[in-house]
Coordinates of N, CA and C in Angstrom, one line a residue:
V1 N -116.3 -110.2 -67.5 CA -115.1 -109.5 -68.0 C -115.0 -109.5 -69.1
D2 N -114.5 -108.0 -69.5 CA -114.4 -107.5 -71.0 C -112.9 -107.8 -71.7
E3 N -112.1 -107.7 -70.6 CA -110.6 -107.4 -70.8 C -109.9 -108.1 -69.6
Y4 N -109.0 -108.7 -69.9 CA -108.0 -108.8 -68.7 C -106.3 -109.1 -69.3
T5 N -105.6 -108.7 -68.7 CA -104.1 -108.5 -68.8 C -103.6 -109.9 -68.2
Y6 N -102.6 -110.6 -69.1 CA -101.7 -111.7 -68.8 C -100.5 -111.6 -69.6
L7 N -99.3 -111.7 -68.4 CA -97.9 -111.4 -69.0 C -97.7 -110.4 -69.8
G8 N -98.6 -109.2 -69.6 CA -98.4 -107.9 -70.2 C -99.0 -107.7 -71.5
V9 N -99.9 -108.9 -72.0 CA -100.6 -108.9 -73.1 C -102.2 -108.8 -72.6
P10 N -103.1 -107.9 -73.0 CA -104.3 -107.6 -72.9 C -105.1 -108.5 -73.7
F11 N -106.1 -109.3 -73.1 CA -107.0 -110.5 -74.1 C -108.2 -109.7 -74.0
T12 N -109.1 -109.9 -75.2 CA -110.4 -109.6 -74.9 C -111.4 -110.7 -75.6
P13 N -112.7 -110.6 -75.6 CA -113.5 -111.6 -75.7 C -113.1 -112.1 -77.4
T14 N -112.9 -111.3 -78.0 CA -112.5 -111.7 -79.7 C -111.0 -111.8 -80.2
L15 N -110.2 -111.8 -79.0 CA -108.6 -111.9 -79.0 C -108.4 -111.0 -80.4
D16 N -108.7 -109.6 -80.3 CA -108.3 -108.7 -81.2 C -106.8 -108.4 -80.8
L17 N -106.2 -108.8 -82.0 CA -104.6 -108.0 -82.4 C -104.3 -106.7 -82.3
E18 N -105.4 -106.2 -83.1 CA -105.1 -105.0 -83.3 C -105.3 -104.0 -81.8
Y19 N -106.2 -104.6 -81.0 CA -106.1 -103.9 -79.8 C -104.9 -104.1 -78.8
V20 N -104.0 -105.3 -79.0 CA -102.9 -105.7 -78.4 C -102.0 -104.7 -79.1
T21 N -101.5 -104.1 -80.3 CA -100.7 -103.4 -80.5 C -100.9 -101.8 -80.5
K22 N -102.4 -101.8 -80.5 CA -102.9 -100.3 -79.8 C -102.4 -100.1 -78.5
D23 N -102.5 -101.3 -77.6 CA -101.7 -101.0 -76.0 C -100.7 -101.0 -76.1
R24 N -99.7 -101.7 -77.0 CA -98.5 -101.5 -77.1 C -97.9 -99.9 -77.6
N25 N -98.4 -99.5 -78.3 CA -98.3 -97.8 -78.8 C -98.8 -97.0 -77.6
N26 N -99.7 -97.4 -77.0 CA -99.7 -96.4 -75.8 C -98.5 -96.5 -74.7
K27 N -98.4 -97.6 -74.3 CA -96.9 -97.8 -73.5 C -95.7 -97.3 -74.2
G28 N -95.8 -97.3 -75.3 CA -94.5 -96.9 -76.0 C -94.4 -95.6 -75.9
A29 N -95.7 -95.0 -76.0 CA -95.5 -93.4 -76.3 C -95.5 -92.9 -74.8
R30 N -95.6 -93.5 -73.6 CA -95.5 -93.1 -72.4 C -93.9 -93.2 -72.3
A31 N -93.3 -94.7 -72.8 CA -92.0 -94.8 -72.5 C -91.1 -93.4 -73.2
L32 N -91.6 -93.2 -74.4 CA -91.1 -92.1 -75.3 C -90.9 -90.8 -74.6
G33 N -91.8 -90.5 -73.9 CA -92.4 -89.3 -73.1 C -91.2 -89.1 -72.0
K34 N -90.8 -90.1 -71.5 CA -89.8 -90.0 -70.5 C -88.4 -90.2 -71.2
L35 N -88.3 -90.3 -72.2 CA -87.0 -90.3 -72.8 C -86.5 -88.9 -73.7
V36 N -87.6 -88.2 -73.9 CA -87.7 -87.1 -74.7 C -86.6 -85.9 -74.2
P37 N -86.4 -85.7 -72.9 CA -85.3 -84.8 -72.4 C -83.6 -85.5 -72.5
V38 N -83.7 -86.6 -72.7 CA -82.5 -87.4 -73.1 C -82.1 -87.4 -74.7
L39 N -83.2 -87.7 -75.3 CA -83.1 -88.0 -76.7 C -82.8 -86.6 -77.5
S40 N -83.7 -85.6 -77.0 CA -83.5 -84.1 -77.7 C -81.8 -83.4 -76.9
C41 N -81.3 -83.6 -76.3 CA -80.1 -83.2 -75.5 C -79.0 -83.3 -76.7
K42 N -78.5 -82.5 -77.2 CA -77.4 -82.4 -77.9 C -76.1 -82.8 -77.3
S43 N -75.9 -82.5 -75.8 CA -74.8 -82.5 -75.4 C -74.5 -84.4 -74.7
V44 N -75.7 -85.2 -75.0 CA -75.6 -86.4 -74.7 C -75.0 -87.1 -75.8
L45 N -74.2 -88.1 -75.5 CA -73.3 -89.0 -76.7 C -74.5 -89.6 -77.7
L46 N -74.4 -89.2 -78.8 CA -75.0 -89.7 -80.1 C -75.4 -91.4 -79.7
S47 N -74.3 -91.9 -79.5 CA -74.3 -93.4 -79.3 C -75.3 -94.1 -78.0
I48 N -75.3 -93.3 -77.2 CA -76.1 -93.4 -75.8 C -77.5 -93.0 -76.1
R49 N -77.6 -92.1 -76.9 CA -79.2 -91.9 -77.2 C -79.9 -93.0 -78.2
I50 N -79.1 -93.3 -79.1 CA -79.4 -94.6 -80.0 C -79.8 -95.9 -79.3
Q51 N -78.5 -96.0 -78.4 CA -79.0 -97.2 -77.8 C -79.9 -97.1 -76.7
L52 N -80.3 -96.0 -76.2 CA -81.6 -95.8 -75.3 C -82.9 -96.4 -76.0
I53 N -82.8 -95.7 -77.3 CA -84.0 -96.3 -78.4 C -84.1 -97.9 -78.5
K54 N -82.8 -98.2 -78.7 CA -82.6 -100.0 -78.8 C -83.1 -100.7 -77.6
S55 N -82.6 -100.3 -76.6 CA -83.1 -100.9 -75.4 C -84.2 -100.4 -74.3
C56 N -84.7 -99.2 -74.6 CA -85.7 -98.9 -73.8 C -87.1 -98.8 -74.4
L57 N -87.0 -98.1 -75.6 CA -88.3 -98.1 -76.4 C -88.5 -99.3 -77.4
I58 N -87.9 -99.6 -78.0 CA -88.2 -100.8 -79.1 C -88.7 -102.2 -78.3
P59 N -88.2 -102.5 -77.0 CA -88.6 -103.4 -76.5 C -90.1 -103.4 -76.2
V60 N -90.4 -102.3 -75.6 CA -91.9 -101.9 -75.3 C -92.9 -102.0 -76.5
L61 N -92.2 -101.3 -77.6 CA -93.2 -101.5 -78.8 C -93.4 -102.6 -79.2
T62 N -92.4 -103.7 -79.5 CA -92.6 -104.9 -79.8 C -92.9 -106.2 -78.8
Y63 N -93.0 -105.8 -77.6 CA -93.4 -107.0 -76.9 C -94.3 -107.7 -77.4
G64 N -94.5 -109.0 -77.1 CA -95.5 -109.7 -77.8 C -95.6 -109.7 -79.1
A65 N -94.5 -109.5 -80.1 CA -94.6 -109.3 -81.4 C -94.5 -110.9 -82.0
E66 N -94.5 -111.9 -81.2 CA -94.5 -113.1 -81.8 C -96.1 -113.3 -82.1
L67 N -96.8 -112.8 -81.3 CA -98.5 -112.9 -81.8 C -98.7 -112.3 -82.9
W68 N -98.3 -111.0 -82.9 CA -99.1 -110.0 -84.1 C -98.4 -109.5 -85.3
G69 N -97.1 -110.1 -85.3 CA -95.7 -110.2 -86.3 C -96.6 -110.2 -87.6
M70 N -95.7 -110.2 -88.7 CA -96.0 -110.7 -90.2 C -97.6 -109.7 -90.8
M71 N -97.4 -108.7 -90.4 CA -98.9 -107.9 -90.7 C -98.2 -106.4 -90.7
A72 N -97.9 -105.8 -91.8 CA -97.6 -104.7 -91.8 C -98.6 -103.3 -91.4
Q73 N -99.9 -103.6 -91.6 CA -101.0 -102.8 -90.9 C -100.8 -102.5 -89.6
R74 N -100.6 -103.7 -88.7 CA -100.4 -103.8 -87.5 C -99.2 -102.5 -86.9
T75 N -98.6 -102.6 -87.7 CA -97.1 -101.8 -86.9 C -97.0 -100.3 -87.4
D76 N -98.2 -99.9 -88.2 CA -98.0 -98.6 -88.7 C -98.1 -97.5 -87.5
R77 N -99.1 -97.5 -86.5 CA -99.0 -96.7 -85.3 C -97.6 -96.8 -84.6
L78 N -97.0 -98.1 -84.2 CA -95.7 -98.2 -83.6 C -94.7 -97.6 -84.2
Q79 N -94.6 -97.9 -86.0 CA -93.6 -97.1 -86.2 C -93.3 -95.8 -86.4
R80 N -94.9 -95.2 -86.4 CA -94.9 -93.7 -86.1 C -94.2 -93.4 -84.8
T81 N -94.4 -93.8 -83.8 CA -93.9 -93.9 -82.5 C -92.5 -94.0 -82.5
L82 N -91.8 -94.8 -82.9 CA -90.3 -94.9 -83.1 C -89.7 -94.0 -84.0
N83 N -90.2 -93.5 -85.2 CA -90.1 -92.3 -85.8 C -89.9 -91.1 -85.3
K84 N -90.8 -90.7 -84.4 CA -90.5 -89.7 -83.5 C -89.5 -89.5 -82.8
A85 N -89.1 -91.0 -82.2 CA -88.0 -90.9 -81.6 C -86.8 -90.8 -82.2
L86 N -86.6 -91.1 -83.5 CA -85.4 -91.1 -84.2 C -85.5 -89.5 -84.7
R87 N -86.4 -88.9 -84.8 CA -86.4 -87.4 -85.2 C -86.0 -86.3 -83.8
L88 N -86.2 -87.0 -83.0 CA -86.1 -86.1 -82.0 C -84.4 -86.2 -81.6
I89 N -83.2 -87.1 -82.1 CA -82.0 -87.3 -82.2 C -81.6 -86.5 -83.2
T90 N -82.1 -86.5 -84.5 CA -81.3 -85.5 -85.4 C -82.2 -84.2 -85.0
G91 N -83.3 -83.8 -84.4 CA -83.5 -82.6 -84.3 C -84.3 -82.3 -85.7
S92 N -84.6 -82.8 -86.5 CA -85.6 -82.9 -87.5 C -87.0 -83.4 -87.5
R93 N -87.8 -82.3 -87.5 CA -88.7 -82.4 -87.0 C -90.0 -82.7 -88.5
S94 N -89.4 -82.4 -89.6 CA -90.2 -82.4 -90.8 C -90.0 -83.9 -91.5
K95 N -91.5 -84.1 -91.8 CA -91.5 -85.7 -92.5 C -91.2 -85.7 -93.9
R96 N -91.3 -84.4 -94.3 CA -91.2 -84.3 -95.8 C -89.6 -84.3 -96.3
T97 N -88.7 -83.8 -95.4 CA -87.4 -83.7 -95.6 C -86.7 -84.8 -95.4
V98 N -87.0 -85.6 -94.4 CA -86.0 -86.5 -93.7 C -87.2 -87.7 -93.8
A99 N -86.6 -88.9 -94.7 CA -87.6 -89.9 -94.3 C -86.9 -90.6 -93.1
A100 N -87.7 -91.4 -92.7 CA -87.7 -92.2 -91.4 C -87.0 -93.4 -91.8
E101 N -86.9 -93.9 -93.1 CA -86.1 -95.3 -93.3 C -84.7 -94.8 -93.4
V102 N -84.7 -93.6 -93.8 CA -83.0 -93.0 -94.0 C -82.5 -93.1 -92.7
L103 N -83.3 -92.5 -91.7 CA -82.8 -92.3 -90.0 C -82.7 -93.6 -89.4
G104 N -83.3 -94.6 -90.0 CA -83.2 -96.2 -89.4 C -81.9 -96.8 -90.0
L105 N -81.6 -96.4 -91.2 CA -80.5 -97.1 -91.9 C -79.4 -96.5 -91.1
E106 N -79.2 -95.0 -91.1 CA -78.1 -94.2 -90.6 C -77.7 -94.9 -88.9
M107 N -78.8 -95.1 -88.3 CA -78.6 -95.5 -86.8 C -78.6 -97.0 -86.7
S108 N -78.7 -97.7 -87.5 CA -78.6 -99.4 -87.8 C -80.0 -100.0 -86.8
I109 N -81.3 -99.1 -87.0 CA -82.4 -99.6 -86.2 C -83.4 -99.9 -87.2
P110 N -83.6 -101.2 -87.3 CA -84.3 -101.5 -88.4 C -85.9 -101.1 -88.2
P111 N -86.9 -101.4 -89.1 CA -88.0 -101.0 -88.9 C -89.1 -101.7 -87.7
I112 N -90.1 -101.5 -87.3 CA -90.9 -102.4 -86.4 C -91.6 -103.7 -87.1
V113 N -92.0 -103.4 -88.4 CA -92.4 -104.3 -89.1 C -91.4 -105.7 -89.4
A114 N -90.1 -105.1 -89.4 CA -89.2 -106.3 -89.6 C -88.9 -106.9 -88.3
I115 N -88.7 -106.0 -87.0 CA -88.5 -106.7 -86.0 C -89.7 -107.6 -85.6
A116 N -90.7 -107.1 -85.6 CA -92.0 -108.2 -85.5 C -92.0 -109.3 -86.1
A117 N -91.8 -109.3 -87.3 CA -91.8 -110.5 -88.3 C -90.7 -111.3 -88.0
A118 N -89.2 -110.6 -87.7 CA -88.5 -111.9 -87.0 C -88.9 -112.5 -85.8
A119 N -89.6 -111.5 -84.6 CA -89.9 -112.4 -83.5 C -91.0 -113.4 -83.7
K120 N -91.8 -113.3 -84.8 CA -92.7 -114.4 -85.1 C -92.0 -115.5 -85.7
A121 N -91.2 -115.2 -86.8 CA -90.2 -116.4 -87.3 C -89.5 -117.2 -86.5
R122 N -88.9 -116.5 -85.6 CA -88.2 -117.3 -84.4 C -89.3 -117.9 -83.7
A123 N -90.1 -117.5 -83.1 CA -91.4 -118.5 -82.4 C -91.8 -119.7 -83.4
L124 N -92.2 -119.3 -84.5 CA -92.7 -120.6 -85.3 C -91.6 -121.6 -85.2
A125 N -90.2 -121.3 -85.3 CA -89.4 -122.4 -85.7 C -89.0 -122.9 -84.4
K126 N -88.9 -122.1 -83.4 CA -88.3 -122.5 -81.5 C -89.5 -123.4 -81.2
Y127 N -90.5 -123.2 -81.5 CA -91.9 -124.0 -80.5 C -91.9 -125.2 -81.1
R128 N -91.7 -125.6 -82.2 CA -91.5 -127.0 -82.6 C -90.8 -127.9 -81.6
S129 N -89.9 -127.5 -80.8 CA -89.1 -128.3 -80.1 C -89.1 -127.8 -78.9
S130 N -90.1 -126.9 -78.5 CA -90.4 -126.5 -77.2 C -90.7 -127.9 -76.2
E131 N -90.6 -127.6 -74.9 CA -91.1 -128.8 -73.9 C -92.6 -128.4 -73.5
C132 N -93.0 -127.2 -74.1 CA -94.3 -127.0 -73.5 C -95.5 -127.4 -74.2
L133 N -96.9 -127.0 -74.1 CA -98.0 -127.8 -74.9 C -98.0 -127.1 -76.2
I134 N -97.2 -125.6 -76.4 CA -97.2 -125.1 -77.8 C -96.6 -126.0 -78.8
R135 N -95.9 -127.0 -78.2 CA -95.2 -127.8 -79.4 C -96.3 -129.0 -80.1
E136 N -97.1 -129.3 -79.5 CA -98.2 -130.2 -80.1 C -99.0 -129.3 -80.7
L137 N -99.4 -128.1 -80.3 CA -100.3 -127.1 -81.6 C -99.5 -126.8 -82.3
V138 N -98.2 -126.7 -82.5 CA -97.4 -126.2 -83.7 C -97.3 -127.4 -84.4
R139 N -97.2 -128.7 -84.2 CA -97.0 -129.9 -85.1 C -98.3 -130.5 -85.5
H140 N -99.4 -130.1 -84.7 CA -100.7 -130.5 -85.1 C -101.6 -129.5 -85.3
P141 N -101.2 -128.7 -86.3 CA -102.3 -127.3 -86.4 C -103.8 -127.8 -86.9
P142 N -104.7 -126.8 -86.4 CA -105.9 -127.1 -86.9 C -106.3 -126.8 -88.2
Y143 N -105.9 -127.8 -89.4 CA -106.2 -127.4 -90.4 C -107.6 -127.1 -91.2
G144 N -108.5 -127.6 -90.3 CA -110.0 -127.7 -90.7 C -110.6 -126.4 -90.7
S145 N -110.1 -124.9 -90.2 CA -110.5 -123.8 -90.2 C -110.2 -123.2 -91.4
R146 N -111.0 -122.5 -92.0 CA -111.0 -122.0 -93.5 C -110.3 -120.5 -93.2
L147 N -110.3 -120.3 -91.9 CA -109.6 -118.7 -91.8 C -108.1 -119.1 -91.2
K148 N -107.2 -118.1 -91.8 CA -105.9 -118.4 -91.5 C -105.6 -118.4 -89.8
T149 N -105.2 -119.3 -89.0 CA -104.5 -119.0 -87.9 C -103.7 -118.6 -87.5
W150 N -103.1 -118.3 -86.2 CA -101.6 -117.7 -86.3 C -100.8 -118.6 -86.6
L151 N -101.0 -120.0 -86.6 CA -99.8 -120.7 -87.3 C -99.7 -120.9 -88.9
T152 N -101.1 -121.3 -89.3 CA -101.1 -121.3 -90.7 C -100.8 -120.1 -91.3
G153 N -101.4 -118.9 -90.8 CA -101.0 -117.6 -91.6 C -99.6 -117.4 -91.2
G154 N -98.6 -117.6 -90.4 CA -97.5 -117.6 -90.3 C -96.6 -118.4 -91.1
R155 N -97.1 -119.7 -91.7 CA -96.1 -120.6 -92.4 C -96.8 -119.9 -93.8
Y156 N -98.0 -119.5 -94.1 CA -98.1 -119.0 -95.4 C -97.4 -117.7 -95.7
W157 N -97.0 -117.0 -94.6 CA -96.3 -115.8 -94.8 C -94.8 -116.1 -95.1
M158 N -94.2 -116.7 -94.2 CA -93.0 -117.6 -94.5 C -92.9 -117.7 -96.0
K159 N -93.3 -118.7 -96.4 CA -93.4 -119.3 -97.9 C -93.8 -118.1 -99.0
S160 N -94.3 -117.2 -98.9 CA -94.7 -116.0 -99.4 C -93.6 -115.2 -99.6
F161 N -93.0 -114.6 -98.8 CA -92.2 -113.5 -98.7 C -90.7 -113.9 -98.1
A162 N -90.5 -115.0 -97.2 CA -89.5 -115.2 -96.9 C -88.8 -116.7 -97.0
G163 N -89.2 -117.2 -98.1 CA -88.9 -118.7 -98.6 C -87.1 -119.0 -98.2
E164 N -86.4 -118.0 -98.8 CA -84.9 -118.5 -98.3 C -84.9 -118.8 -96.7
A165 N -85.3 -117.9 -95.9 CA -85.0 -118.1 -94.3 C -85.6 -119.7 -94.0
L166 N -86.5 -120.3 -94.6 CA -87.0 -121.8 -94.2 C -85.8 -122.8 -94.3
R167 N -84.7 -122.4 -95.3 CA -83.8 -123.4 -95.1 C -82.6 -123.0 -93.9
V168 N -83.0 -122.5 -93.3 CA -82.1 -122.1 -92.1 C -82.9 -122.7 -90.6
A169 N -82.0 -123.6 -90.5 CA -82.5 -124.5 -89.2 C -82.6 -123.7 -87.8
S170 N -81.6 -122.9 -87.7 CA -81.4 -122.2 -86.4 C -82.5 -121.2 -86.4
P171 N -83.4 -121.2 -85.1 CA -84.5 -120.0 -84.8 C -83.8 -118.7 -84.9
Q172 N -82.7 -118.7 -84.3 CA -82.1 -117.2 -84.1 C -81.5 -116.7 -85.3
D173 N -81.0 -117.7 -86.1 CA -80.2 -117.4 -87.8 C -81.7 -117.0 -88.4
R174 N -82.6 -117.8 -88.6 CA -83.9 -117.3 -89.4 C -84.6 -116.4 -89.1
A175 N -84.4 -115.7 -87.8 CA -85.0 -114.4 -87.1 C -84.2 -113.0 -87.8
K176 N -82.7 -113.7 -87.9 CA -81.9 -112.6 -88.4 C -82.3 -112.2 -90.0
M177 N -82.3 -113.4 -90.6 CA -82.8 -113.2 -92.3 C -84.0 -112.8 -92.5
V178 N -85.0 -113.1 -91.7 CA -86.5 -112.6 -92.0 C -86.3 -111.2 -91.7
R179 N -85.6 -110.7 -90.5 CA -85.5 -109.1 -90.4 C -84.9 -108.5 -91.7
L180 N -83.9 -109.0 -92.1 CA -83.1 -108.3 -93.0 C -83.8 -108.3 -94.5
L181 N -84.7 -109.4 -94.8 CA -85.4 -109.8 -95.9 C -86.5 -108.7 -95.8
V182 N -87.1 -108.4 -94.4 CA -88.0 -107.6 -94.6 C -87.8 -105.8 -94.7
W183 N -86.9 -105.7 -93.9 CA -85.9 -104.2 -93.9 C -85.6 -104.0 -95.6
T184 N -85.0 -104.8 -96.0 CA -84.6 -104.7 -97.8 C -85.9 -104.3 -98.3
R185 N -86.9 -105.1 -98.2 CA -88.4 -104.9 -98.8 C -88.8 -103.6 -98.3
V186 N -88.6 -103.0 -97.3 CA -89.1 -101.7 -97.0 C -88.5 -100.7 -97.5
V187 N -87.0 -100.7 -97.4 CA -86.4 -99.8 -98.3 C -86.4 -99.9 -99.7
A188 N -86.6 -100.7 -100.5 CA -86.7 -100.9 -101.9 C -88.1 -100.3 -102.5
T189 N -88.9 -100.4 -101.3 CA -90.2 -99.6 -101.6 C -90.3 -98.1 -101.4
G190 N -89.5 -97.6 -100.2 CA -89.5 -96.2 -100.1 C -88.5 -95.6 -101.0
V191 N -87.7 -96.3 -101.7 CA -86.9 -95.5 -102.6 C -87.6 -95.1 -104.0
K192 N -88.9 -95.7 -104.1 CA -89.3 -95.3 -105.3 C -90.3 -94.1 -105.0
Q193 N -90.6 -93.9 -104.0 CA -91.4 -93.1 -103.0 C -90.9 -91.5 -102.7
K194 N -89.6 -92.0 -102.1 CA -89.0 -90.8 -101.1 C -87.5 -90.2 -101.6
A195 N -87.4 -89.1 -102.0 CA -86.3 -88.6 -102.7 C -85.2 -88.6 -101.9
T196 N -85.4 -88.3 -100.5 CA -84.2 -88.6 -99.6 C -83.4 -89.9 -99.3
L197 N -84.5 -90.8 -99.4 CA -84.1 -92.2 -99.2 C -83.3 -92.6 -100.7
A198 N -83.9 -92.4 -101.8 CA -83.2 -92.8 -102.8 C -81.9 -91.9 -103.2
N199 N -81.7 -90.9 -102.7 CA -80.2 -90.2 -102.7 C -79.6 -91.0 -101.8
Y200 N -79.9 -91.2 -100.3 CA -79.0 -92.1 -99.8 C -78.6 -93.4 -100.0
E201 N -79.5 -94.2 -100.9 CA -79.2 -95.3 -101.3 C -78.2 -95.2 -102.7
T202 N -78.6 -94.5 -103.7 CA -77.6 -93.9 -104.7 C -76.3 -93.9 -104.1
R203 N -76.0 -93.0 -103.0 CA -74.8 -92.6 -102.9 C -74.1 -93.5 -101.8
C204 N -74.7 -94.7 -101.5 CA -74.3 -95.8 -100.8 C -73.8 -95.3 -99.4
L205 N -74.6 -94.3 -98.7 CA -74.1 -93.7 -97.6 C -74.1 -94.7 -96.5
S206 N -74.8 -95.7 -96.4 CA -75.0 -96.7 -95.6 C -73.6 -97.5 -95.2
E207 N -72.8 -97.3 -96.2 CA -71.5 -98.0 -96.1 C -70.3 -97.1 -95.6
S208 N -70.5 -95.8 -95.2 CA -69.5 -95.2 -94.7 C -70.1 -94.5 -93.3
R209 N -70.5 -95.3 -92.1 CA -71.1 -94.9 -91.2 C -70.0 -94.9 -90.0
V210 N -68.8 -95.2 -90.3 CA -67.9 -95.3 -89.4 C -67.6 -94.0 -88.2
Y211 N -68.2 -92.8 -88.9 CA -68.1 -91.6 -87.9 C -68.8 -92.1 -86.8
L212 N -69.7 -92.9 -86.5 CA -70.7 -92.9 -85.4 C -69.7 -93.5 -84.5
K213 N -68.7 -94.6 -85.0 CA -67.8 -95.0 -83.8 C -66.9 -93.9 -83.2
A214 N -66.3 -93.0 -84.0 CA -65.2 -91.8 -83.7 C -65.9 -91.3 -82.7
E215 N -66.8 -91.2 -82.4 CA -67.5 -90.4 -81.1 C -67.2 -90.9 -79.9
K216 N -67.1 -92.0 -79.6 CA -66.4 -92.7 -78.4 C -65.1 -92.1 -78.2
R217 N -64.3 -91.9 -78.9 CA -62.9 -91.8 -78.9 C -62.7 -90.2 -78.7
F218 N -63.9 -89.5 -79.2 CA -63.9 -87.7 -79.3 C -65.0 -87.5 -78.8
P219 N -65.4 -87.9 -77.4 CA -66.9 -87.3 -77.2 C -67.0 -85.7 -76.9
K220 N -65.9 -84.9 -77.2 CA -66.3 -83.4 -77.2 C -66.8 -83.1 -78.4
S221 N -66.8 -84.0 -79.6 CA -67.2 -83.9 -81.1 C -68.7 -83.9 -81.1
T222 N -69.4 -84.6 -80.1 CA -70.6 -85.0 -80.0 C -71.5 -84.0 -81.1
K223 N -71.6 -82.7 -80.8 CA -72.5 -81.9 -81.5 C -72.1 -81.7 -83.0
G224 N -70.8 -81.9 -83.0 CA -70.4 -81.7 -84.6 C -70.9 -83.0 -85.3
I225 N -70.6 -84.3 -84.7 CA -71.2 -85.8 -85.3 C -72.7 -85.4 -85.4
G226 N -73.3 -84.9 -84.7 CA -74.6 -84.7 -84.6 C -75.3 -84.1 -85.7
W227 N -74.4 -82.7 -86.3 CA -74.8 -82.4 -87.5 C -74.3 -83.0 -88.7
L228 N -73.2 -83.9 -88.7 CA -73.2 -84.4 -89.6 C -74.0 -85.2 -90.1
L229 N -74.5 -86.2 -88.7 CA -75.7 -87.0 -89.1 C -76.9 -86.5 -89.8
R230 N -77.2 -85.1 -89.2 CA -78.3 -84.5 -90.0 C -78.0 -84.0 -91.5
I231 N -76.9 -83.7 -91.7 CA -76.4 -83.6 -93.2 C -76.7 -84.8 -94.0
R232 N -76.1 -86.0 -93.7 CA -76.6 -87.1 -94.4 C -77.4 -87.6 -94.5
T233 N -78.4 -87.3 -93.4 CA -79.5 -87.9 -93.8 C -80.9 -86.8 -94.4
G234 N -80.3 -86.0 -94.9 CA -81.1 -84.7 -95.6 C -81.9 -83.9 -94.8
G235 N -81.4 -83.8 -93.5 CA -82.4 -83.0 -92.7 C -81.3 -81.4 -92.3
F236 N -80.5 -81.2 -93.4 CA -79.8 -79.8 -93.1 C -79.9 -79.1 -94.6
W237 N -80.9 -78.1 -94.8 CA -81.2 -77.3 -95.7 C -79.9 -76.4 -96.3
S238 N -79.7 -76.8 -97.7 CA -78.6 -76.0 -98.3 C -78.9 -75.7 -99.7
G239 N -78.4 -75.0 -100.4 CA -78.7 -74.3 -101.7 C -77.6 -75.1 -102.7
Q240 N -78.3 -75.4 -103.9 CA -77.7 -76.2 -104.7 C -77.4 -75.1 -106.1

């Protein structure tokens, strides 16, 4: 047997985690294909379309992230699939004019790398008090190996990139802090490379997203609010 699936996770003889994320992306792409008609429909409330991404697409893309989180390279293809969904909502197809990070900030959708890192951080904290066998594996890691294991690699990542979160005892709160730290780092890196993201951050547009809540009170204004979102994220061409 070259491969078998257990609890939705494909296992290979080499336990290749790249293969796991590739499988996740394939399933996420199929899920996105089913959502395309709704996500691209301007008559559907914007809040409903955003919630569909959060509840129907992201869980598919990040399932099993406790295994493969805390490595940005593994999440690249998954992020591209999420970016397609975000652009379907705004109707902006160009990658040059609209940065995916801007769309995520405007819709309060963290990048996949942040969600996956948070999931693994929560697992590392929670498994220590688990009633299952994994508790012993976490408490007594195989330090004899020269290669980084799931546990030693995760601990090294936490100390290097999220040391502040280690002081938080609650697994859930630790995961929230890790997600915020990674998301902030992704945005800070993007600001240096993408003009639309730099403009979004300079004008502090993330602090004025209350218009999205107004849509529920005035559902007939859905199309207008959709255009407002497109303008704020840089997807509307104008002369200067």
